[in-house]
Amino acid sequence: MEPLVRVEWDGPVAGLTLNRPARHNSLVPELLAELLDALADLRRRPDVRALVLQAEGRSFSTGGDVRRFYEQGDGVYEYASGLVGQLNRAVQALLDFPVPVVAAVHGIVTGGSLGFVLAADVVLVAPEASFTPWYNVVGFSPDGGWTALLPALIGPRRAAEVLLRNLTISAREAVEWGLASRVVPAEEVRAEAWRVAAEIARLQPGSVRRTRRLLRAAWGDVAARLETEHGEFCAQIVTDEAREGMRRFLGEG
């Protein structure tokens, strides 16, 4: 079995690759468990000086696997609580990671997977990359930092309109609004992420750590805001609206 999260190395730079391409790297407990384990292992390694986050396949990640949610039936609350709890821990682990995180983003990013992008320090996007919430279409409540982190980056009014109207943020808009660092040609985005990470890894590690810590201080109590998202997601997932929304989204019945 191929790992759902692949760990790679290039000198002092470690790479984590989401590796569920047949399902667009959608989030399931198994993938998030592997991601959390990999982050915990790398955190203990003093030789890691920078981290690259990337993905295989056509999409970076399409958020929670709606079919998995739908298949839970009466157990959907417990499943959702566990999954969003894992996602929150992964986002927090990236935010708290001791070295900078560089994300190479291509294709579609939807739902809670945006949290991985929000938690990165440098975000390089391919021209076709896009970011769409989908919550109000499927009947879910936002998770992964769409309300906890995104407004601080792009502004509360923009975040509100994107979420309430289910708008797509293009790669160009992501850079202009502050969600991403810059657009890189699709065939170069991963190599450029590794190059940037290697450049950071050559700098003075203590200075880099303190800089990152000072920049992160402005986020405030992210954990509490993510936990609020967690509670609202679980409350919404058990409604008839969510059940019907999932059924329509999947084309069931």
Coordinates of C-alpha atoms in Angstrom, one line a residue:
M1 CA 0.0 0.0 0.0
E2 CA 1.2 3.5 -0.9
P3 CA 1.4 5.8 2.0
L4 CA -1.3 8.5 2.1
V5 CA 1.3 11.0 3.1
R6 CA 4.8 10.6 1.7
V7 CA 7.9 11.9 3.4
E8 CA 10.8 13.1 1.2
W9 CA 14.2 14.7 1.9
D10 CA 16.7 17.0 0.3
G11 CA 19.4 17.8 2.7
P12 CA 17.9 19.8 5.6
V13 CA 14.6 20.2 3.8
A14 CA 11.8 17.7 4.5
G15 CA 8.8 17.3 2.2
L16 CA 5.3 16.0 3.0
T17 CA 3.2 15.0 0.0
L18 CA -0.5 14.3 0.2
N19 CA -0.9 11.1 -1.7
R20 CA -4.5 10.2 -2.3
P21 CA -4.7 11.4 -5.9
A22 CA -7.5 9.1 -7.1
R23 CA -9.8 10.9 -4.6
H24 CA -8.2 14.3 -5.1
N25 CA -6.4 14.1 -1.8
S26 CA -9.7 14.5 0.0
L27 CA -9.4 14.3 3.8
V28 CA -10.2 11.0 5.6
P29 CA -9.1 9.9 9.0
E30 CA -6.4 7.7 7.6
L31 CA -4.7 10.5 5.7
L32 CA -4.9 12.9 8.6
A33 CA -3.5 10.3 11.0
E34 CA -0.5 9.8 8.7
L35 CA 0.0 13.6 8.3
L36 CA -0.1 14.1 12.1
D37 CA 2.4 11.2 12.7
A38 CA 4.7 12.6 10.0
L39 CA 4.6 16.1 11.5
A40 CA 5.3 14.7 15.0
D41 CA 8.2 12.7 13.8
L42 CA 9.7 15.6 11.8
R43 CA 9.2 18.0 14.8
R44 CA 11.6 15.8 16.8
R45 CA 14.3 16.0 14.1
P46 CA 16.9 18.7 14.8
D47 CA 18.3 18.4 11.3
V48 CA 15.0 19.7 9.7
R49 CA 15.5 23.3 8.7
A50 CA 12.5 23.8 6.4
L51 CA 9.4 21.9 5.4
V52 CA 7.7 21.7 1.9
L53 CA 4.0 20.7 1.7
Q54 CA 2.8 19.5 -1.7
A55 CA 0.3 17.1 -3.3
E56 CA 0.1 14.4 -6.0
G57 CA -2.6 14.3 -8.7
R58 CA -4.8 16.9 -10.3
S59 CA -5.8 18.6 -7.1
F60 CA -4.0 19.9 -4.0
S61 CA -6.9 18.7 -1.8
T62 CA -10.7 18.8 -2.0
G63 CA -11.4 18.9 1.8
G64 CA -13.4 16.3 3.6
D65 CA -14.6 13.3 1.5
V66 CA -18.3 14.0 1.2
R67 CA -19.1 10.4 0.4
R68 CA -17.4 9.2 3.6
F69 CA -19.5 11.6 5.5
Y70 CA -22.7 10.4 3.8
E71 CA -21.9 6.8 4.3
Q72 CA -21.7 7.3 8.1
G73 CA -25.5 7.5 8.5
D74 CA -26.4 7.9 12.1
G75 CA -22.8 7.8 13.1
V76 CA -22.0 11.0 11.2
Y77 CA -21.6 13.2 14.3
E78 CA -18.9 11.0 15.8
Y79 CA -17.1 10.7 12.4
A80 CA -17.2 14.4 11.8
S81 CA -16.1 15.2 15.4
G82 CA -13.1 12.9 15.0
L83 CA -12.2 14.1 11.5
V84 CA -12.4 17.9 12.1
G85 CA -10.6 17.3 15.4
Q86 CA -7.7 15.7 13.4
L87 CA -7.8 18.5 10.9
N88 CA -7.6 21.1 13.6
R89 CA -4.6 19.4 15.1
A90 CA -2.9 19.2 11.8
V91 CA -3.4 22.9 11.1
Q92 CA -2.2 23.7 14.6
A93 CA 0.8 21.4 14.1
L94 CA 1.8 23.3 11.0
L95 CA 1.3 26.6 12.6
D96 CA 3.4 25.5 15.6
F97 CA 6.0 23.7 13.5
P98 CA 9.5 24.8 14.6
V99 CA 10.7 25.7 11.1
P100 CA 9.1 27.5 8.2
V101 CA 6.6 25.7 5.9
V102 CA 6.5 26.3 2.2
A103 CA 3.4 25.2 0.3
A104 CA 3.3 24.3 -3.4
V105 CA -0.3 24.5 -4.4
H106 CA -1.7 23.4 -7.7
G107 CA -5.2 22.6 -8.9
I108 CA -8.3 22.7 -6.7
V109 CA -8.4 23.5 -3.0
T110 CA -11.8 23.2 -1.4
G111 CA -13.2 22.9 2.1
G112 CA -11.1 22.3 5.1
S113 CA -7.9 21.6 3.1
L114 CA -7.5 25.4 2.9
G115 CA -6.2 25.1 6.5
F116 CA -2.9 23.6 5.2
V117 CA -2.5 26.7 3.0
L118 CA -3.4 29.1 5.7
A119 CA -0.9 27.5 8.1
A120 CA 2.1 27.8 5.7
D121 CA 4.6 30.6 5.8
V122 CA 5.2 30.9 2.0
V123 CA 2.5 29.8 -0.4
L124 CA 3.4 29.3 -4.1
V125 CA 0.5 28.7 -6.4
A126 CA 0.3 27.4 -10.0
P127 CA -1.8 29.6 -12.3
E128 CA -4.7 27.2 -12.3
A129 CA -4.9 26.9 -8.6
S130 CA -8.2 27.9 -7.0
F131 CA -9.8 28.1 -3.6
T132 CA -13.6 27.5 -3.1
P133 CA -15.4 26.9 0.2
W134 CA -18.5 24.8 -1.0
Y135 CA -20.0 24.7 2.6
N136 CA -23.2 26.5 1.7
V137 CA -23.8 24.3 -1.3
V138 CA -23.3 21.0 0.4
G139 CA -24.9 22.1 3.7
F140 CA -21.9 22.0 5.9
S141 CA -20.4 24.6 8.3
P142 CA -16.9 26.1 7.6
D143 CA -13.9 24.3 9.1
G144 CA -10.1 24.3 8.6
G145 CA -9.7 28.0 9.3
W146 CA -12.1 29.5 6.8
T147 CA -13.5 31.7 9.6
A148 CA -10.7 31.3 12.1
L149 CA -7.7 32.4 9.9
L150 CA -8.8 33.5 6.4
P151 CA -10.3 36.9 7.4
A152 CA -7.0 38.0 8.9
L153 CA -5.3 37.4 5.6
I154 CA -7.8 38.7 3.0
G155 CA -10.0 40.9 5.2
P156 CA -13.3 40.1 6.9
R157 CA -15.5 41.6 4.1
R158 CA -13.8 39.6 1.4
A159 CA -13.9 36.4 3.5
A160 CA -17.6 36.9 4.2
E161 CA -18.5 37.3 0.5
V162 CA -16.4 34.3 -0.5
L163 CA -18.1 32.1 2.1
L164 CA -21.6 33.4 1.8
R165 CA -21.7 33.4 -2.0
N166 CA -19.4 30.3 -2.4
L167 CA -17.1 32.3 -4.6
T168 CA -13.8 30.9 -6.0
I169 CA -10.6 32.7 -5.3
S170 CA -8.3 32.4 -8.3
A171 CA -4.5 32.1 -8.1
R172 CA -4.1 35.8 -9.1
E173 CA -6.7 36.9 -6.5
A174 CA -5.0 34.8 -3.9
V175 CA -1.8 36.7 -4.3
E176 CA -3.4 40.1 -4.6
W177 CA -5.5 39.5 -1.5
G178 CA -2.7 38.0 0.7
L179 CA -3.7 34.4 0.7
A180 CA -0.7 33.3 -1.4
S181 CA 2.9 34.7 -1.9
R182 CA 3.2 34.5 -5.7
V183 CA 2.2 32.6 -8.8
V184 CA 4.7 30.2 -10.3
P185 CA 4.3 28.3 -13.6
A186 CA 2.6 25.0 -13.0
E187 CA 5.6 23.0 -14.2
E188 CA 7.9 24.8 -11.8
V189 CA 5.8 25.3 -8.7
R190 CA 7.1 22.2 -6.8
A191 CA 10.7 22.8 -7.7
E192 CA 10.5 26.4 -6.7
A193 CA 9.0 25.5 -3.3
W194 CA 12.0 23.2 -2.7
R195 CA 14.4 26.0 -3.8
V196 CA 12.8 28.5 -1.5
A197 CA 12.8 26.0 1.4
A198 CA 16.5 25.3 0.7
E199 CA 17.3 29.0 0.7
I200 CA 15.6 29.4 4.1
A201 CA 17.4 26.3 5.4
R202 CA 20.7 28.0 4.8
L203 CA 19.9 31.0 7.0
Q204 CA 20.6 31.3 10.7
P205 CA 18.1 28.8 12.3
G206 CA 17.7 30.7 15.6
S207 CA 16.9 33.9 13.8
V208 CA 14.5 32.1 11.5
R209 CA 12.7 30.5 14.4
R210 CA 12.3 33.8 16.3
T211 CA 11.1 35.6 13.2
R212 CA 8.5 33.0 12.5
R213 CA 7.4 33.0 16.2
L214 CA 7.0 36.8 16.2
L215 CA 5.0 36.7 12.9
R216 CA 2.7 34.0 14.3
A217 CA 2.0 36.0 17.5
A218 CA -0.3 38.2 15.6
W219 CA -2.7 35.3 15.0
G220 CA -3.8 35.2 18.6
D221 CA -5.7 32.3 20.0
V222 CA -6.1 30.2 16.9
A223 CA -6.9 27.0 18.8
A224 CA -10.0 28.5 20.4
R225 CA -11.3 29.8 17.0
L226 CA -10.7 26.4 15.4
E227 CA -12.5 24.7 18.2
T228 CA -15.5 27.0 17.6
E229 CA -15.5 25.9 14.0
H230 CA -15.3 22.3 15.2
G231 CA -18.4 22.7 17.3
E232 CA -20.5 24.4 14.6
F233 CA -19.4 21.8 12.0
C234 CA -20.6 19.0 14.2
A235 CA -23.9 20.7 15.0
Q236 CA -24.6 21.3 11.3
I237 CA -23.6 17.9 10.0
V238 CA -26.5 16.1 11.8
T239 CA -29.2 18.4 10.3
D240 CA -31.6 17.3 7.6
E241 CA -30.2 20.1 5.5
A242 CA -26.7 18.6 5.5
R243 CA -28.0 15.1 4.8
E244 CA -30.0 16.3 1.8
G245 CA -27.2 18.5 0.7
M246 CA -24.8 15.6 0.7
R247 CA -27.3 13.4 -1.2
R248 CA -27.7 16.0 -3.9
F249 CA -24.0 16.7 -4.1
L250 CA -23.3 13.0 -4.6
G251 CA -26.2 12.5 -7.0
E252 CA -27.8 9.9 -4.8
G253 CA -31.5 9.0 -5.3

